[in-house]
Coordinates of C-alpha atoms in Angstrom, one line a residue:
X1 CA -29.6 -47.6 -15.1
X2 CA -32.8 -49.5 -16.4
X3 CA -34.5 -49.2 -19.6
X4 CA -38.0 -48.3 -17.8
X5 CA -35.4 -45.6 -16.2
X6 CA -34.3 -44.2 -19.6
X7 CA -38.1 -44.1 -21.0
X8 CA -39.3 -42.2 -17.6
X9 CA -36.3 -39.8 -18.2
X10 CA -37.5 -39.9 -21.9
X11 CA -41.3 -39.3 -21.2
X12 CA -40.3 -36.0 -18.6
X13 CA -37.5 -34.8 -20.6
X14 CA -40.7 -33.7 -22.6
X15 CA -42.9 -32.4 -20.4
X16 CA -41.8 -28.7 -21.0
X17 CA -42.2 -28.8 -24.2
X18 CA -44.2 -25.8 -25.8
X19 CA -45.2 -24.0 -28.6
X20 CA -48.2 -22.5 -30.4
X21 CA -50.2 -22.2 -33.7
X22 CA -49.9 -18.6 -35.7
X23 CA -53.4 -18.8 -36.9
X24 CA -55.1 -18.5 -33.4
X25 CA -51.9 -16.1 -31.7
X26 CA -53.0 -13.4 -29.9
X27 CA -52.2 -10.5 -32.6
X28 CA -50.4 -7.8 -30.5
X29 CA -46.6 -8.3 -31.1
X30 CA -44.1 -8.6 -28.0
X31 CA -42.0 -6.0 -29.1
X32 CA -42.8 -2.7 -26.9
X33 CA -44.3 -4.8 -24.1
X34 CA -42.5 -5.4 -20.9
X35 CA -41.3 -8.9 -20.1
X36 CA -44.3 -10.0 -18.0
X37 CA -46.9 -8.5 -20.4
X38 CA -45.4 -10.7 -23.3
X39 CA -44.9 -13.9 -21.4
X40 CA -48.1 -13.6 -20.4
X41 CA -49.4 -12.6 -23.8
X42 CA -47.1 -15.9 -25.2
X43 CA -49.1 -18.0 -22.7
X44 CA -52.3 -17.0 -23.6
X45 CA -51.8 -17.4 -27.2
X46 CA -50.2 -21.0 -26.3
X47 CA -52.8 -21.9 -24.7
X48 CA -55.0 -21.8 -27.6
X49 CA -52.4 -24.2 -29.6
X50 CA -53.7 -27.3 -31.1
X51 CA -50.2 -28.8 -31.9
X52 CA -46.2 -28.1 -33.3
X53 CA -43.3 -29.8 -34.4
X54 CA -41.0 -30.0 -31.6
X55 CA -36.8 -31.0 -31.8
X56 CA -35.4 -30.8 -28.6
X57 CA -32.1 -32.7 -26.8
X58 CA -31.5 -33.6 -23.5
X59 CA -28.6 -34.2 -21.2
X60 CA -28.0 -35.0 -17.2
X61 CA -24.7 -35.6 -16.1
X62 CA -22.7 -38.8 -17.4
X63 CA -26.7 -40.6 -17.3
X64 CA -27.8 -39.4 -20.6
X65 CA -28.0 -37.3 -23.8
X66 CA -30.9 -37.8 -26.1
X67 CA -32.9 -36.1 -28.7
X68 CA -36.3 -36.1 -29.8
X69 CA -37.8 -35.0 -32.7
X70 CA -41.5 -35.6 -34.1
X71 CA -44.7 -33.5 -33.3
X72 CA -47.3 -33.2 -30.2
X73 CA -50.8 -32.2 -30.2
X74 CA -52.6 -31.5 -26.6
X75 CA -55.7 -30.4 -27.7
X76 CA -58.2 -32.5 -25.4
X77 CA -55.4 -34.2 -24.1
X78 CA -51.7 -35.2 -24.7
X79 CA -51.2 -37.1 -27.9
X80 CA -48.3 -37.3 -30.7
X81 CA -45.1 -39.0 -32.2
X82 CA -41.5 -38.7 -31.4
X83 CA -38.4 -40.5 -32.3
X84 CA -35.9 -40.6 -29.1
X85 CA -32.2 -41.2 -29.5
X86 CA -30.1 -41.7 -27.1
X87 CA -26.5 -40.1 -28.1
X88 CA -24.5 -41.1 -25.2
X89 CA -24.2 -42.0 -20.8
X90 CA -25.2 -44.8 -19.3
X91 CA -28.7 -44.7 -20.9
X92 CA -27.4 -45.2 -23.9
X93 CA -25.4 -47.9 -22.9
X94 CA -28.5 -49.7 -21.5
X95 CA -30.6 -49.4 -24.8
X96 CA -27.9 -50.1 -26.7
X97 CA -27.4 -54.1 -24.8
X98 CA -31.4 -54.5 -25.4
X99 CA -30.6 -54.2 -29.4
X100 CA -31.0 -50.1 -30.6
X101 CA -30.4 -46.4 -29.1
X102 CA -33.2 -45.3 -30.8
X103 CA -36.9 -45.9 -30.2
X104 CA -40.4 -44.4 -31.1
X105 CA -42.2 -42.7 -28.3
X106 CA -46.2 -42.5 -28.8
X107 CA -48.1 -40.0 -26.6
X108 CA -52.0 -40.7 -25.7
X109 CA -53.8 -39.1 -23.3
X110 CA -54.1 -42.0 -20.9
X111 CA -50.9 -43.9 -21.1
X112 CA -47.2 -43.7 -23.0
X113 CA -45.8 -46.0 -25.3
X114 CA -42.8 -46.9 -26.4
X115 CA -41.6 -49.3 -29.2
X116 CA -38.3 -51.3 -28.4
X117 CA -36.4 -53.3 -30.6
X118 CA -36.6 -57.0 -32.3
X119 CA -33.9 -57.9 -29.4
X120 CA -36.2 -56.6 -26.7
X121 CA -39.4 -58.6 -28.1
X122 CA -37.2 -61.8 -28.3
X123 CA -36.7 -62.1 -24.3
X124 CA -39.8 -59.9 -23.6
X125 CA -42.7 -61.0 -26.5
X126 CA -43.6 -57.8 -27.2
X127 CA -42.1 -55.0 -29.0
X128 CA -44.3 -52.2 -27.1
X129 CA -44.3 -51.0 -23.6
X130 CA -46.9 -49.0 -22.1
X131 CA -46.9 -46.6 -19.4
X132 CA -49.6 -45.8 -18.1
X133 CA -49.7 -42.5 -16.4
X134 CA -52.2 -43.7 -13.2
X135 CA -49.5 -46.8 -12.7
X136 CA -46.4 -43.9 -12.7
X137 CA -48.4 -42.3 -10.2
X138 CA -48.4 -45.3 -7.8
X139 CA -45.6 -46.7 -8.4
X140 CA -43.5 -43.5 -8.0
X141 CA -45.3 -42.0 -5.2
X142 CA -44.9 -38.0 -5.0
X143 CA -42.4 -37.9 -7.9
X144 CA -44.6 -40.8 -9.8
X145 CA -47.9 -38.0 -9.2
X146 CA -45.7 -35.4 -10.7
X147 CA -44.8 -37.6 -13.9
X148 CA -48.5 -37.9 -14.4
X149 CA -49.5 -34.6 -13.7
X150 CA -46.9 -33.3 -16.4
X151 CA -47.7 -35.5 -19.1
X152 CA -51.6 -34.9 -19.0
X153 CA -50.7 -31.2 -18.6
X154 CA -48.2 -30.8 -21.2
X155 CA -48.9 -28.0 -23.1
X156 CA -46.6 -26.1 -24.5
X157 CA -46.5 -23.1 -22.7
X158 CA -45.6 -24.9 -19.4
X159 CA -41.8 -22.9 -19.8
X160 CA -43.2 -19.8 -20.2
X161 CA -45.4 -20.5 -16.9
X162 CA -42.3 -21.5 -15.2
X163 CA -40.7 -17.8 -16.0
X164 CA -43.9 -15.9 -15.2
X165 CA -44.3 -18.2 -11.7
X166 CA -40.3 -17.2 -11.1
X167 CA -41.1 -13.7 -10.2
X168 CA -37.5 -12.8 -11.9
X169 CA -38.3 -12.1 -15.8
X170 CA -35.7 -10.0 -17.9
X171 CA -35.7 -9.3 -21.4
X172 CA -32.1 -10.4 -22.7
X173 CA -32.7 -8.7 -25.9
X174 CA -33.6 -9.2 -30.1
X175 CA -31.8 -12.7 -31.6
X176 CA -32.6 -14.8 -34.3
X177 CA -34.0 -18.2 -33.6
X178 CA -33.6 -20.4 -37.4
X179 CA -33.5 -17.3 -39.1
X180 CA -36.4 -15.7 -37.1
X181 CA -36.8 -12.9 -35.4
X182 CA -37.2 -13.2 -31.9
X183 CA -37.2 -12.0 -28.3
X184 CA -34.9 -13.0 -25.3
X185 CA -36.3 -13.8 -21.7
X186 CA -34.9 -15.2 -18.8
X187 CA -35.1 -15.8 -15.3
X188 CA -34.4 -18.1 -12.4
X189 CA -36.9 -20.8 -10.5
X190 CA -37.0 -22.1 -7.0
X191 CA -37.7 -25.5 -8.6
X192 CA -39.4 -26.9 -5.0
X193 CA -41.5 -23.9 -4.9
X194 CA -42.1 -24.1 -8.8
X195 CA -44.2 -27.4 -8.3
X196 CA -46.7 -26.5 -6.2
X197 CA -47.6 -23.2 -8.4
X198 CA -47.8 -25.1 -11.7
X199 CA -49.5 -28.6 -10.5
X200 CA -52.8 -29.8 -8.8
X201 CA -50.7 -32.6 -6.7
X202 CA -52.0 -32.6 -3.0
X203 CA -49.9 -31.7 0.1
X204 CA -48.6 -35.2 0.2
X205 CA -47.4 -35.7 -2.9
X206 CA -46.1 -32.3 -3.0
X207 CA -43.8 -33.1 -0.1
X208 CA -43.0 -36.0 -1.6
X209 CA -41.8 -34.1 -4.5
X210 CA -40.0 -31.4 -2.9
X211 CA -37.8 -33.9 -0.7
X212 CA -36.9 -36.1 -4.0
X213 CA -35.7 -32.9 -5.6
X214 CA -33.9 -31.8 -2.3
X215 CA -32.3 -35.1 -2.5
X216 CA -31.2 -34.8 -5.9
X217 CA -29.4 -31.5 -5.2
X218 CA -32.1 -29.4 -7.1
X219 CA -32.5 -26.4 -5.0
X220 CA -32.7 -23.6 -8.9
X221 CA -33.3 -23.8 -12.3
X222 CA -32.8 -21.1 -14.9
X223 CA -34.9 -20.7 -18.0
X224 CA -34.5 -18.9 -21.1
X225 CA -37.2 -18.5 -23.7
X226 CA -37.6 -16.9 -27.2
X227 CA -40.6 -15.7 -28.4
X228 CA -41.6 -14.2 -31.9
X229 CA -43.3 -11.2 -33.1
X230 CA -46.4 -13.4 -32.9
X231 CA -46.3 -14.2 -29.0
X232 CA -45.5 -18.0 -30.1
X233 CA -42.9 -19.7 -28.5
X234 CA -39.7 -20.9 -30.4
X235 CA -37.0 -21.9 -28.5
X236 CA -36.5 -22.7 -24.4
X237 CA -33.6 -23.6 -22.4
X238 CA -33.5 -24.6 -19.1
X239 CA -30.4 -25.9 -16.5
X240 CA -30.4 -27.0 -13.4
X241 CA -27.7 -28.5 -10.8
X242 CA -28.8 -31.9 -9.6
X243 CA -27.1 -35.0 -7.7
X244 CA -26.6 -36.3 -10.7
X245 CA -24.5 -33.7 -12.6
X246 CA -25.9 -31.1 -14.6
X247 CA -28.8 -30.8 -16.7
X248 CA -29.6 -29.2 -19.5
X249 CA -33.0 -29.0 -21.9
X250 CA -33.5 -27.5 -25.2
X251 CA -36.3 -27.2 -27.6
X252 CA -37.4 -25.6 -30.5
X253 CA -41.1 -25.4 -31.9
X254 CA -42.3 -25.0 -35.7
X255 CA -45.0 -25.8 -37.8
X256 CA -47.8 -24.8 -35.5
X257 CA -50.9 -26.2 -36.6
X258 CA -49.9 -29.5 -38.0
X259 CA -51.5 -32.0 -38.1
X260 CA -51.1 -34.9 -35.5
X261 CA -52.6 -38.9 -35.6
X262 CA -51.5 -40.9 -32.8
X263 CA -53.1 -44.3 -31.8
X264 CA -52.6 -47.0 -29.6
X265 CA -50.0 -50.1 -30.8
X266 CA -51.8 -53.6 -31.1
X267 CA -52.5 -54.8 -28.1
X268 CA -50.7 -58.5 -29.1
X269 CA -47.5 -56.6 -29.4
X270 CA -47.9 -54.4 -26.6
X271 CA -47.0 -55.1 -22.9
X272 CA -47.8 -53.1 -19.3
X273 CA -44.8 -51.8 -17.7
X274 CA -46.6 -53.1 -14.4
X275 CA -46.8 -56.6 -15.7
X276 CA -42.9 -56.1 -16.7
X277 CA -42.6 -54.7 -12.8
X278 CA -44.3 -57.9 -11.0
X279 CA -42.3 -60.5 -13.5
X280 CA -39.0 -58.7 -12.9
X281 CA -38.6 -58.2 -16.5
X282 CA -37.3 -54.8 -16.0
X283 CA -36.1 -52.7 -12.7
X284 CA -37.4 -49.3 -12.4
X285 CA -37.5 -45.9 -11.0
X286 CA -38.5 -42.2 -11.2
X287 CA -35.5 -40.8 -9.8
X288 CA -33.9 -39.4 -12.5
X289 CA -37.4 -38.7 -14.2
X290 CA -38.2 -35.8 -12.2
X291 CA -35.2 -33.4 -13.2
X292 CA -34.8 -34.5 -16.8

């Protein structure tokens, strides 16, 4: 498995990530409301979210476990800092023969970097690799177009969109969610089905898409959300069966409202994963990307 493998994986592993900012929440609580009326009332008030603190971890099959933890802001585009570890499978095993298992992710609206270690920069010359989201696109063809779409649309209400776009919402019940009081949904997805409602890909990439996941073994996915008494997301989980082996996604959101700086690395330390593509510097794909 290659390292532009385990940063793809890396990069979509986040792309559900969501949460929201107290001060601007819509004020009506989700207690008496029925499950569609408070997802939608959670998405509306995420929507108006300027950034969070996010911890979240990650696993698919014997490929990878990782966590991330560090905040996002999406306010006129993606942007933010994360810290990704990788905690075991073969990912792990790949970042772990280019010198460290852990690496800083930086989000921008136009492109993804990540910072790799002093072993990497010795046989590479640079420390940094960017991913732009317009070379994802072409290089992964349907699946590459659904990268990209996620990552400039990553806001953090895109779980709750995939519960309301289900058409299967139950309220599980009252649980506490790091000592908060919160409220239980979930439901079930037709994942194939789930792309086309919550993207602007055309037809072609969206057949694209939906025959990647059929060959992965993706057919459902189940979600479960928690939402506070101020329609602000908390926690998500979400599973699906792939070719792969299992995955499984979890994240938590605080701190709503903090604030976020993110800029790009030098440019003299910094290398284009296309240029890293045409030398042969690295191997790559999306395969895994898609699901994680």
């Amino acid at each position: 498995m290659s390292l532009s493998v385990a940063v793809v994986a890396a990069l979509t592993g986040l792309a559900a990530c969501g949460s929201d900012k107290g001060d601007k929440a819509v004020g009506k609580t989700v207690t008496d409301m029925s499950p569609l009326a408070a997802l939608r009332s959670a998405e509306q008030s995420t929507d108006k979210a300027e950034s969070a603190k996010v911890r979240s971890s990650t696993s698919l099959g014997d490929t990878m476990s990782m966590t991330a933890d560090g905040a996002l802001a999406w306010g006129g585009g993606l942007k933010g800092n994360l810290t990704i570890t990788y905690t075991g499978g073969k990912m792990a095993d790949a970042m772990r023969q280019a010198g460290s298992t852990s690496m800083q992710a930086r989000y921008l609206p136009d492109a993804y970097y990540a910072k790799m270690s002093d072993k990497f920069a010795q046989q590479f010359g640079k420390h940094w690799i960017r991913y732009a989201y317009d070379d994802l696109a072409k290089f992964g063809g349907g699946s590459g177009a659904y990268i990209k779409d996620q990552m400039q649309n990553t806001t953090p209400n895109q779980s709750v969109k995939l519960l309301l776009a289900s058409g299967d919402v139950k309220k599980v019940g009252k649980e506490k969610v790091s000592g908060t009081d919160a409220t239980h949904y979930a439901g079930t997805v037709q994942v194939a089905d789930l792309a086309g409602k919550n993207s602007n890909l055309t037809a072609e990439q969206l057949a694209g898409l939906k025959k990647q996941l059929s060959q992965a073994g993706v057919t459902t996915e189940t979600v479960d959300i928690w939402v506070n008494d101020q329609s602000l997301l908390v926690k998500k989980i979400e599973k699906a069966t792939t070719a792969n082996g299992v995955m499984t996604s979890t994240a938590y959101y605080t701190d709503y409202g903090v604030k976020v700086s993110a800029e790009a690395p030098p440019a003299g330390d910094t290398k284009d994963f296309k240029d890293l593509m045409k030398s042969g510097g690295v191997t790559g794909g999306t395969g895994s990307g898609t699901v994680s």
